[in-house]
Coordinates of C-alpha atoms in Angstrom, one line a residue:
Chain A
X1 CA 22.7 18.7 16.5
X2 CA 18.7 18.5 16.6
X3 CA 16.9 15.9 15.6
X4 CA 15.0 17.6 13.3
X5 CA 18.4 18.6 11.6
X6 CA 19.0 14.9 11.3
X7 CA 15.8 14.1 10.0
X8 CA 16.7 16.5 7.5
X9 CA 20.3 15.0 6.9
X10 CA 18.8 11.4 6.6
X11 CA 16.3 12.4 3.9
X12 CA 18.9 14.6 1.9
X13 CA 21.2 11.6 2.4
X14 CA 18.5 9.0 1.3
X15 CA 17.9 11.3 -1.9
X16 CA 21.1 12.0 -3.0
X17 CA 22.5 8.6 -2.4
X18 CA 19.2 7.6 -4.7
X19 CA 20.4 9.4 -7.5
X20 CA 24.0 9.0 -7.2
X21 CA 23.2 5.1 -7.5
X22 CA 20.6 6.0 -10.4
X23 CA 23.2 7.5 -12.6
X24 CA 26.3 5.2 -11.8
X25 CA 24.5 1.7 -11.1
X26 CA 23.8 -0.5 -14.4
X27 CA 22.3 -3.3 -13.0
X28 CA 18.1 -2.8 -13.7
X29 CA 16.7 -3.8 -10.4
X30 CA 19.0 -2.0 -8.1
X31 CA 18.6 1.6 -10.2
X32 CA 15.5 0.9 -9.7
X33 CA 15.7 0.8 -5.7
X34 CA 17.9 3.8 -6.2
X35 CA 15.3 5.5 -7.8
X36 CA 13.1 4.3 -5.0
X37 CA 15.4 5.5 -2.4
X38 CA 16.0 9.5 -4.3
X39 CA 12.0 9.4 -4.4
X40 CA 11.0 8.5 -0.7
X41 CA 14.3 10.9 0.0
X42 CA 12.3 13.9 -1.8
X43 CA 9.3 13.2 0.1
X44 CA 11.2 13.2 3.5
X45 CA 12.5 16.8 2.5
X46 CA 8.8 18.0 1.7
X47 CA 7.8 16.6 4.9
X48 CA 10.8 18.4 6.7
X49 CA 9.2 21.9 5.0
X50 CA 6.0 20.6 6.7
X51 CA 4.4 20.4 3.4
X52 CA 2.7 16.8 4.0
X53 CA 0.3 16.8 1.2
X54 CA 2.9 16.9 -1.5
X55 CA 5.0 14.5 0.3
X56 CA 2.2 12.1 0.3
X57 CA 1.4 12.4 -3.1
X58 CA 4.8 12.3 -4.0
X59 CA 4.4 8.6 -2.3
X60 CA 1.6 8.0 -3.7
X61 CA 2.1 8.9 -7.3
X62 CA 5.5 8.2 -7.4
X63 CA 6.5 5.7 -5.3
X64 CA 3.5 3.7 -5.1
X65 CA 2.6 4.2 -8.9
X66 CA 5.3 5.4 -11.7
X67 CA 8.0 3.6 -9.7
X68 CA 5.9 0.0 -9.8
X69 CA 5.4 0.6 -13.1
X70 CA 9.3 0.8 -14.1
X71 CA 10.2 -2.5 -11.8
X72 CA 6.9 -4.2 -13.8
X73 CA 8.6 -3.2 -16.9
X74 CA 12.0 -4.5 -15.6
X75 CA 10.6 -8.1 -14.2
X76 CA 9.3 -8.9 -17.8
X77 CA 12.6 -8.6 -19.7
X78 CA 13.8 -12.0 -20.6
X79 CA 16.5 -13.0 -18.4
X80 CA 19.4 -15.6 -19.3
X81 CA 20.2 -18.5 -16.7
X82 CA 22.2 -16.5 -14.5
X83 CA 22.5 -13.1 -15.7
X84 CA 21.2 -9.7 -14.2
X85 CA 20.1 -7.3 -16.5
X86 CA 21.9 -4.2 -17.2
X87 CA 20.9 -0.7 -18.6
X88 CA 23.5 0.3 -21.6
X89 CA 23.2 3.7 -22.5
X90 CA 24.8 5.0 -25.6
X91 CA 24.0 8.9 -25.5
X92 CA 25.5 9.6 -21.8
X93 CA 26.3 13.2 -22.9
X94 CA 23.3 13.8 -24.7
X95 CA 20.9 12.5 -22.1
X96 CA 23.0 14.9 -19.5
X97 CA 22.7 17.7 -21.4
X98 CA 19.0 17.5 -21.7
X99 CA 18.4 16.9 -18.1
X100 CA 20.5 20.0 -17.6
X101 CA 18.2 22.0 -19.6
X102 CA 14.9 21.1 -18.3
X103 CA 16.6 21.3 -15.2
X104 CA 17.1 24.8 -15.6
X105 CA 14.2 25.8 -17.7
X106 CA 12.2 24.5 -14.6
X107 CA 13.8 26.5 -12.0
X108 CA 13.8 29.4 -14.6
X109 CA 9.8 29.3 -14.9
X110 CA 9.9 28.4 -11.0
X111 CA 11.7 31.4 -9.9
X112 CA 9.5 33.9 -12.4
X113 CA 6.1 32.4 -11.4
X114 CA 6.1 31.9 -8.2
X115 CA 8.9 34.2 -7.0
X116 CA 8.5 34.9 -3.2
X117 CA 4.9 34.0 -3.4
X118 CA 5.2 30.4 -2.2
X119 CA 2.3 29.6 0.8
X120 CA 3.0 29.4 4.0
X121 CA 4.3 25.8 5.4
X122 CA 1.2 24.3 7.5
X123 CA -1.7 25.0 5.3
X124 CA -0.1 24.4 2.6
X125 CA -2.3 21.9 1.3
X126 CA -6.0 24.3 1.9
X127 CA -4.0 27.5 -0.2
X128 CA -3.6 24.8 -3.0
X129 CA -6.8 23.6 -2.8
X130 CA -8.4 26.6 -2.7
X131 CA -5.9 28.1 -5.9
X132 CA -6.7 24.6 -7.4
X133 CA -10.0 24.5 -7.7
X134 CA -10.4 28.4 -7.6
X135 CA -8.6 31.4 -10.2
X136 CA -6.8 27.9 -11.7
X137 CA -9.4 25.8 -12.2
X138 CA -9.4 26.0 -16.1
X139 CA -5.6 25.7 -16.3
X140 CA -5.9 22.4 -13.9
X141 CA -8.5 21.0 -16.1
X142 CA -6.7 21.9 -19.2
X143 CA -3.8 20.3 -18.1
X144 CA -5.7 17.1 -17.4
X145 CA -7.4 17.2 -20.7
X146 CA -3.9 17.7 -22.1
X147 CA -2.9 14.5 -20.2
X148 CA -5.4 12.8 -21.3
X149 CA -4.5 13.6 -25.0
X150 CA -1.5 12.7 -24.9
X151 CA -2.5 9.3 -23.4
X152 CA -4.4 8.5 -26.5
X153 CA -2.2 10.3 -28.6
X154 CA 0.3 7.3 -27.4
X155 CA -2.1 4.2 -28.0
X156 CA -3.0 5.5 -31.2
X157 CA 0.1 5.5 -32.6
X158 CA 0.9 2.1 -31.2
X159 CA -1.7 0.9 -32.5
X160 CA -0.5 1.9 -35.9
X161 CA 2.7 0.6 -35.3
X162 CA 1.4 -2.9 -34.2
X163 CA -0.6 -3.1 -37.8
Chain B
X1 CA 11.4 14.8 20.3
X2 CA 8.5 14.3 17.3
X3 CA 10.9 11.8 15.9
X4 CA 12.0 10.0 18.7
X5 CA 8.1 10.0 19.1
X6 CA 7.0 8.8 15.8
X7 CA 10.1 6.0 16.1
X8 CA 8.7 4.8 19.5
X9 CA 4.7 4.4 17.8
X10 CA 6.7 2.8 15.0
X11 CA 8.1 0.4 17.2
X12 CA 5.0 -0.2 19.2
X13 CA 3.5 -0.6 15.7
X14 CA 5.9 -3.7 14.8
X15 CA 5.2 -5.4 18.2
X16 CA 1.0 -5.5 17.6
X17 CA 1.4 -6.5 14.5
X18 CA 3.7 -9.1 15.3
X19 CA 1.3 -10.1 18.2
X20 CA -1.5 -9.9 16.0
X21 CA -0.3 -12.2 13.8
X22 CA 0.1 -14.5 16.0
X23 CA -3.3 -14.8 17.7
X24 CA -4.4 -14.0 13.7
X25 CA -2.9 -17.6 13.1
X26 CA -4.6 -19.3 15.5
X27 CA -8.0 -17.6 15.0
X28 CA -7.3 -18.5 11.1
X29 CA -6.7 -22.0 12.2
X30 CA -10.0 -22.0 14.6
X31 CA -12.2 -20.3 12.0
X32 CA -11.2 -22.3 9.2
X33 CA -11.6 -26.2 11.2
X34 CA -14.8 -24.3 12.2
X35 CA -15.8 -23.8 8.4
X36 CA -14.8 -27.4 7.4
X37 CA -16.2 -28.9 10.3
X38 CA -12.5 -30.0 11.8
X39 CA -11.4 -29.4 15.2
X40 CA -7.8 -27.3 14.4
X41 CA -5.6 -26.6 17.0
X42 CA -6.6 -28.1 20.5
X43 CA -3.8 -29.8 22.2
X44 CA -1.9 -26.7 23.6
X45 CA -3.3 -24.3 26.0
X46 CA -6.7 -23.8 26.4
X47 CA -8.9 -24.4 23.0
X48 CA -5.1 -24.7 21.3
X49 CA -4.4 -21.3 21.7
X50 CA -0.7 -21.8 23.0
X51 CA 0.0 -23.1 19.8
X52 CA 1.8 -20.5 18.4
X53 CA 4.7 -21.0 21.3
X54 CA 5.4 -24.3 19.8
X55 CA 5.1 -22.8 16.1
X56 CA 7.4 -19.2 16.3
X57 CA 10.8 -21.3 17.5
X58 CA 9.9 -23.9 15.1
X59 CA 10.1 -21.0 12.5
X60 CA 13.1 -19.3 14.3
X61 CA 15.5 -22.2 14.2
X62 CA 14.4 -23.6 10.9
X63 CA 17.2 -23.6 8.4
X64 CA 17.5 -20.3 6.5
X65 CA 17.7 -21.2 2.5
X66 CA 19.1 -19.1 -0.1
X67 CA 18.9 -20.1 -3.6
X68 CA 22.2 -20.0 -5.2
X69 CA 20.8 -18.3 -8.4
X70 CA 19.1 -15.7 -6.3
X71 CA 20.1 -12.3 -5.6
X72 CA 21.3 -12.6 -2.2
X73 CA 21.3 -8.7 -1.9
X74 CA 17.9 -8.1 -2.8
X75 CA 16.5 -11.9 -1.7
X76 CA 17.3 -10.9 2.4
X77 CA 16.2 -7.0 1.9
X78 CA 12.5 -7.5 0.1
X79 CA 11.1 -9.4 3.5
X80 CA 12.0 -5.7 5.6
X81 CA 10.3 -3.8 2.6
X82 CA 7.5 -5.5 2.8
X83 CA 7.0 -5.3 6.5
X84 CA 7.3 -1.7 7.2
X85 CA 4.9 -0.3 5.3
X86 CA 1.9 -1.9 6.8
X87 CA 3.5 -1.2 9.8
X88 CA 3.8 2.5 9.2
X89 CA 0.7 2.9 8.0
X90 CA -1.0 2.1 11.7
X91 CA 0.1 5.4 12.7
X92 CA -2.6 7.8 11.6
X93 CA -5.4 5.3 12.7
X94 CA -7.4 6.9 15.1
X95 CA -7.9 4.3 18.3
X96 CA -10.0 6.8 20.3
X97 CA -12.2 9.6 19.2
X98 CA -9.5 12.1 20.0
X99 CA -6.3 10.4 19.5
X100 CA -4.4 9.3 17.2
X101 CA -0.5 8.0 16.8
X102 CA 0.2 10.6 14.6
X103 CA -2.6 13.2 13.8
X104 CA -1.4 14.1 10.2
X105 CA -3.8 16.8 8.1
X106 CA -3.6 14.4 5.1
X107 CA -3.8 11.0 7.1
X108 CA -6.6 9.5 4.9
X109 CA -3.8 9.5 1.9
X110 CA -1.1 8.9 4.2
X111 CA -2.9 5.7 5.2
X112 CA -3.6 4.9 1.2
X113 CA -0.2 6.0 0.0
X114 CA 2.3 3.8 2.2
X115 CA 1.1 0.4 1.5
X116 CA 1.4 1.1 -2.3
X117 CA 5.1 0.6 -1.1
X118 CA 5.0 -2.8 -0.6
X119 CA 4.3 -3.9 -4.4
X120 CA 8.0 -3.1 -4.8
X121 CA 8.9 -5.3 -2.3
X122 CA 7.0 -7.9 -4.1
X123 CA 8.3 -7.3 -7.1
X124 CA 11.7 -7.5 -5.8
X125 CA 11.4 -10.6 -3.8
X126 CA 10.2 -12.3 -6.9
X127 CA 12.8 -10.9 -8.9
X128 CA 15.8 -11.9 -6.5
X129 CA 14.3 -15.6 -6.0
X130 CA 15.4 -16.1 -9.5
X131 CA 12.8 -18.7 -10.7
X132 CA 9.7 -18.6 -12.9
X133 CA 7.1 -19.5 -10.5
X134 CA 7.8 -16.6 -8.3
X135 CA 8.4 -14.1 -11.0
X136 CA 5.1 -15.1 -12.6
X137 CA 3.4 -14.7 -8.8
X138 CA 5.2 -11.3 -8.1
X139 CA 3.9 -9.8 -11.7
X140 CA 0.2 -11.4 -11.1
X141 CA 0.9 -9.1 -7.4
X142 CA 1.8 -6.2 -8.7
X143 CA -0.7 -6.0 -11.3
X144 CA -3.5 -6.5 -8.8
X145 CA -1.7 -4.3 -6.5
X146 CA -2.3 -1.5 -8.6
X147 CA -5.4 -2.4 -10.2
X148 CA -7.2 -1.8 -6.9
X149 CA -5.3 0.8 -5.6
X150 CA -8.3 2.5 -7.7
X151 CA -11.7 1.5 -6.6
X152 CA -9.9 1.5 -2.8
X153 CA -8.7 5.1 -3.1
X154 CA -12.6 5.9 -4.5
X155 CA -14.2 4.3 -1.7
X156 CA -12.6 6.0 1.2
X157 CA -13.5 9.7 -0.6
X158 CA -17.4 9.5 0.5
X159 CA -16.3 10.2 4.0
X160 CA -13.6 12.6 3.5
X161 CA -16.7 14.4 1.8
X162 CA -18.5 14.1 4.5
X163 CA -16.2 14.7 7.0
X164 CA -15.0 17.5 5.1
X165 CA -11.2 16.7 6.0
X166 CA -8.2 13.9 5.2
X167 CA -7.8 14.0 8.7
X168 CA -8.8 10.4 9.9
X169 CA -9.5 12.2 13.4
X170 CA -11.7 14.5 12.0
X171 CA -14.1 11.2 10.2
X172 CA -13.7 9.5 13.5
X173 CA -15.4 12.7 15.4
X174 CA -17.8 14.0 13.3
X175 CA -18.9 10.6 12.4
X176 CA -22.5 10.0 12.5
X177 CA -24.5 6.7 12.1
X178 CA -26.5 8.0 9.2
X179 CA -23.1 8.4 7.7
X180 CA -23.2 4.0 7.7
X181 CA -26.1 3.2 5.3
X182 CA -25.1 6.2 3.0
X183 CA -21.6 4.8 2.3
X184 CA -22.7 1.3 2.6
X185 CA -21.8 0.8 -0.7
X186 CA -17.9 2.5 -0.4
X187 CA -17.5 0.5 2.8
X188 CA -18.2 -2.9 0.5
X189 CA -16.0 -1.4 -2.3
X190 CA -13.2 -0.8 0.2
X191 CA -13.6 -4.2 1.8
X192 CA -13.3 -6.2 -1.5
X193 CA -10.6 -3.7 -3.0
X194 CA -8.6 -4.3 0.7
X195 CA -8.8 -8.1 0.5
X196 CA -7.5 -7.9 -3.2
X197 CA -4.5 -5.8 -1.4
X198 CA -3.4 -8.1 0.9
X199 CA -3.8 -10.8 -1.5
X200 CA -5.9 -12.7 0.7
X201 CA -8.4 -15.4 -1.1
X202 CA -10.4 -15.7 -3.4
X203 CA -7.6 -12.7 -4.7
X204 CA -4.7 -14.9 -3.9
X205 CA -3.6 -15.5 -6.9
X206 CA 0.1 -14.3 -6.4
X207 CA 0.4 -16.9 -4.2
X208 CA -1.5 -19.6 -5.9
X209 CA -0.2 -22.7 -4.5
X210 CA -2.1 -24.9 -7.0
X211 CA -0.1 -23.4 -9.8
X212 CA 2.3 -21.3 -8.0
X213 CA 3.7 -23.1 -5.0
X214 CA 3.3 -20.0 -2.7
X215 CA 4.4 -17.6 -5.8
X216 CA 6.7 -14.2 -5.0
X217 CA 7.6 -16.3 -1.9
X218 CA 8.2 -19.8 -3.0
X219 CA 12.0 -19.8 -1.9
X220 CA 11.7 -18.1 1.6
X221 CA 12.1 -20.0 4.8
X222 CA 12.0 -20.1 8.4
X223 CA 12.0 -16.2 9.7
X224 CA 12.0 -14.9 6.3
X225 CA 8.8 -16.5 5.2
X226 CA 7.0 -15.8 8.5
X227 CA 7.8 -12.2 7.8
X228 CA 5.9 -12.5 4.7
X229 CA 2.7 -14.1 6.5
X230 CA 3.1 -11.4 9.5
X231 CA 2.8 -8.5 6.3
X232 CA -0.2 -10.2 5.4
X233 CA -2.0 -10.5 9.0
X234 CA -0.5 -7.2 9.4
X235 CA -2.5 -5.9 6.3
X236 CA -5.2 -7.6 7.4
X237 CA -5.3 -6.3 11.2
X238 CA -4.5 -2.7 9.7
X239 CA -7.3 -2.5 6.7
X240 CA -9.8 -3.7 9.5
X241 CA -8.7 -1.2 11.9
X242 CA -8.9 1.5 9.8
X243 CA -12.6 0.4 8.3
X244 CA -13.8 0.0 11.7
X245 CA -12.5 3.8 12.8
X246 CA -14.0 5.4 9.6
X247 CA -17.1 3.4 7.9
X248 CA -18.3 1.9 11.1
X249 CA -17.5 4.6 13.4
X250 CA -15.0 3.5 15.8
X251 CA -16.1 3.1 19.1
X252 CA -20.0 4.3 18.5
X253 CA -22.2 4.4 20.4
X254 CA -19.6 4.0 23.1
X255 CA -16.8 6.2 24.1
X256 CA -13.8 6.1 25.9
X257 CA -12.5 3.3 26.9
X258 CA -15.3 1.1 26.6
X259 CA -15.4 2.9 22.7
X260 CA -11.8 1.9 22.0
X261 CA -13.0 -1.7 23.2
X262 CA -15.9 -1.9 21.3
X263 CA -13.4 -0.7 18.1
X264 CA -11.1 -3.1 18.0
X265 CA -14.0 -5.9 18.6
X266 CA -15.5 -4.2 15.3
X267 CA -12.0 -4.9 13.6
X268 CA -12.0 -8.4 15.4
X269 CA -15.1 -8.6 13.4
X270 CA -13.8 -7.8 10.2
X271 CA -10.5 -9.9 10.5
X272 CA -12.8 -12.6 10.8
X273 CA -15.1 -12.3 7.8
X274 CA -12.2 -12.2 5.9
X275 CA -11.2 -15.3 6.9
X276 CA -14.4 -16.6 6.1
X277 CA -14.4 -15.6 2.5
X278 CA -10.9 -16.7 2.1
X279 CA -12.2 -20.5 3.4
X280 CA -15.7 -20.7 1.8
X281 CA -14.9 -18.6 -2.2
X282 CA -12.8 -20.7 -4.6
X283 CA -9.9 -18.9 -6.3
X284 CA -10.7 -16.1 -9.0
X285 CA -8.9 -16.4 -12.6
X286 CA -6.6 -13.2 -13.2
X287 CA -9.4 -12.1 -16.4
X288 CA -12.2 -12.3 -13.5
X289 CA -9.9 -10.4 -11.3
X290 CA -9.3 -7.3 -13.3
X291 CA -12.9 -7.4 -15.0
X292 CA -14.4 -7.3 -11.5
X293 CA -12.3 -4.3 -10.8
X294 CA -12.5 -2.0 -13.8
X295 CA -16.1 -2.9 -14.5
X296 CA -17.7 -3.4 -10.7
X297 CA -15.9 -1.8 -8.1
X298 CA -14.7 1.1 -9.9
X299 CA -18.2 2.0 -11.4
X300 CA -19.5 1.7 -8.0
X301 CA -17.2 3.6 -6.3
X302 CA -17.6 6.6 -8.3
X303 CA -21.5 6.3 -8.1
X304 CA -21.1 6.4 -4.5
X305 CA -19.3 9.3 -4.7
X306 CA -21.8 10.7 -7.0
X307 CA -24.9 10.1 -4.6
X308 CA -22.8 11.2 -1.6
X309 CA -21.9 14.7 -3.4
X310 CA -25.6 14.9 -4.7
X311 CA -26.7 14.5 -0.7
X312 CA -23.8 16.8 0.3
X313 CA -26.0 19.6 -1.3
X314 CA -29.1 19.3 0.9
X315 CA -27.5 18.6 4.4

């Protein structure tokens, strides 16, 4: 056994244990770490395909950024004297059956678009720069924009809800 | 072999940070008597600088306290969290012109990315101590964390401009001393948003001990705490080295060995104004904190980018 293939095991491992823990742990602080642990394990794969940028940014964004985001969320719920908060879900069915759809809408679009067209592992991240902010441009943008929309969309209809 | 590699630097990593934290101590000790005209440490070694012989087994054998509300889990895990990111991210800092630990295409966000990891380990540590003071300290972290994650993110693009590459090998080589007064500016914004980071005064609000005790911390001890205070000499040693490699040039106008020398001095340089601003600026209020960074560093940051991109066009 290579090192490389355990390297690979280890990040597979580290992924898959995160979302085994995310989807049978209740307690709110340790799904979060699970979470962590499934993210970081994603970005050990993309490293392993010896695409680097995306596992960075998959730190970056993720990790560093949406992740910090949920545990702030967690650390401000009110806590009794000695209790740990837990996650109660009441649609279990429901929510699986949605992630199995977009799961396999994605891969659907995934496998059409891209097909056997995905770049070369190494300079990976130049090919997406250069389709980036090349022939893609205007979709990029647009999906910023479209971001950026929605971002408003979202305080303005809090605000209306806090009046 | 790349792995058994990258562990090794990893591990080498650890130990000068650990070392550097030491000797940071003592120089914090020395620097800050020297600022409020005290004589620090003295009796130990030569100008007190065996100090820290007498002050890591004082730390080793001090009683290890849990809280019996905390999380034991999560209380012993958040000190390793927060170590190894700082550590990790020495690897892609470029100690000669042509080297580096690990010469990685996207270093520049590598360096960036990692020690974004370590707010979780704040936020867990002050969630598994279990007590108000250190939850308020680990939120007031967390938020500043990511506040200037911005502005520090803005301020190192001028050079990848520049350089034309995230590689931080690349800025180290092509690095010229024009490049120094254009980003003058960036370099500032990255200092301030770095010290902000490492929650090092006047930033150190998470660990306000006037209102907070010592904040996300408050209920560590012995080894456990001084892992805390190594993370933050460890942030301290790595923001400098990586500001001396890419804003001041590394080693220029030397090279070499003499270069790699003259680096770390330029680091030495920046560990110490630090200190300086931590001992001689009073405290900021959380309000001054965020306002400075939305409404200063950020603006500035992307007007630096602005003028570099505009003098981009006529090199």
């Amino acid at each position: 056994m290579t090192l490389e293939v355990i390297a690979f095991t280890l990040a597979g491992l580290l992924a898959a244990g995160g979302a085994v823990a995310v989807l049978f742990v209740r307690e709110a602080m340790r799904l979060m770490i699970g979470l962590g642990s499934f993210l970081l394990g994603v970005a050990g794969l993309f490293l392993y395909f010896g695409l680097p940028f995306l596992a960075t940014a998959q730190v970056f964004v993720y990790v560093g950024g949406v992740l910090v985001l949920m545990v702030f969320a967690v650390m401000v719920v009110h806590r009794q004297a000695d209790d740990r908060p837990v996650m109660e879900v009441r649609h279990d069915v429901g929510a699986a059956a949605v992630a199995l759809a977009v799961t396999v809408t994605i891969v659907a679009c995934l496998r059409s678009v891209v097909g056997d067209a995905l770049p070369t592992p190494g300079v990976y991240s130049g090919v997406l720069a250069d389709e980036l902010l090349g022939p893609k441009l205007l979709v990029f943008e647009m999906a910023g924009a479209l971001l950026l929309t929605g971002l408003v969309a979202v305080l303005t209809i809090r605000e209306g809800e806090d009046r | 072999m790349t792995l058994l590699l990258g562990m090794g630097w990893g591990a080498l990593g650890v130990l000068v940070i650990a070392v550097g934290a030491i000797f940071g101590v003592w120089w914090e000790r020395k620097v800050s008597a020297r600022i409020q005209m005290r004589l620090g440490p003295q009796q130990i070694g030569p100008a007190g600088s065996l100090q820290m012989i007498a002050d890591v087994p004082k730390l080793l054998f001090r009683e290890d306290i849990i809280p019996a509300r905390a999380d034991r889990t999560l209380f012993k895990l958040a000190p390793l969290i927060v170590f190894a990111p700082i550590a990790i991210a020495m690897v892609v800092i470029p100690f000669t012109s042509g080297w580096a630990p690990m010469d990685m295409s996207v270093g520049v966000l590598f360096f960036l990315a990692v020690p974004s990891i370590e707010s979780i380990a704040l936020l867990i540590s002050a969630w598994a101590s279990h007590n108000t003071l250190s939850t308020l300290g680990g939120l007031r972290g967390a938020a500043q964390l990511i506040s200037y994650e911005v502005p520090r993110s803005l301020s190192v693009l001028p050079l990848v401009l520049l350089a034309g590459s995230l590689r931080p090998l690349d800025i180290a080589q092509r690095w010229e001393w024009w490049w120094f007064p254009l980003t003058l500016v960036a370099f500032v914004v990255f200092f301030i948003a770095s010290l902000a980071e490492m929650n090092r005064g006047p930033f150190d609000m998470p660990e306000d001990e006037s209102e907070l005790v010592a904040g996300y911390f408050a209920d560590y001890s012995g080894m456990r705490w001084a892992i805390f205070m190594m993370a933050e000499y460890g942030a301290m040693i790595v923001a400098s080295l990586f500001a001396a490699t890419t804003f001041l040039g590394g080693g220029w106008p030397l090279s070499g060995a003499a270069g790699t020398v003259l680096m770390v001095v330029k680091a030495v340089a920046l560990v110490t104004v630090i200190m300086w601003v931590k001992w001689t600026l009073p405290r900021v209020r959380p309000d001054q904190l965020m306002s400075f960074c939305w409404k200063i560093l950020t603006p500035l940051a992307l007007i630096q980018l602005v003028v570099v991109g505009v003098v981009l066009i006529w090199l």
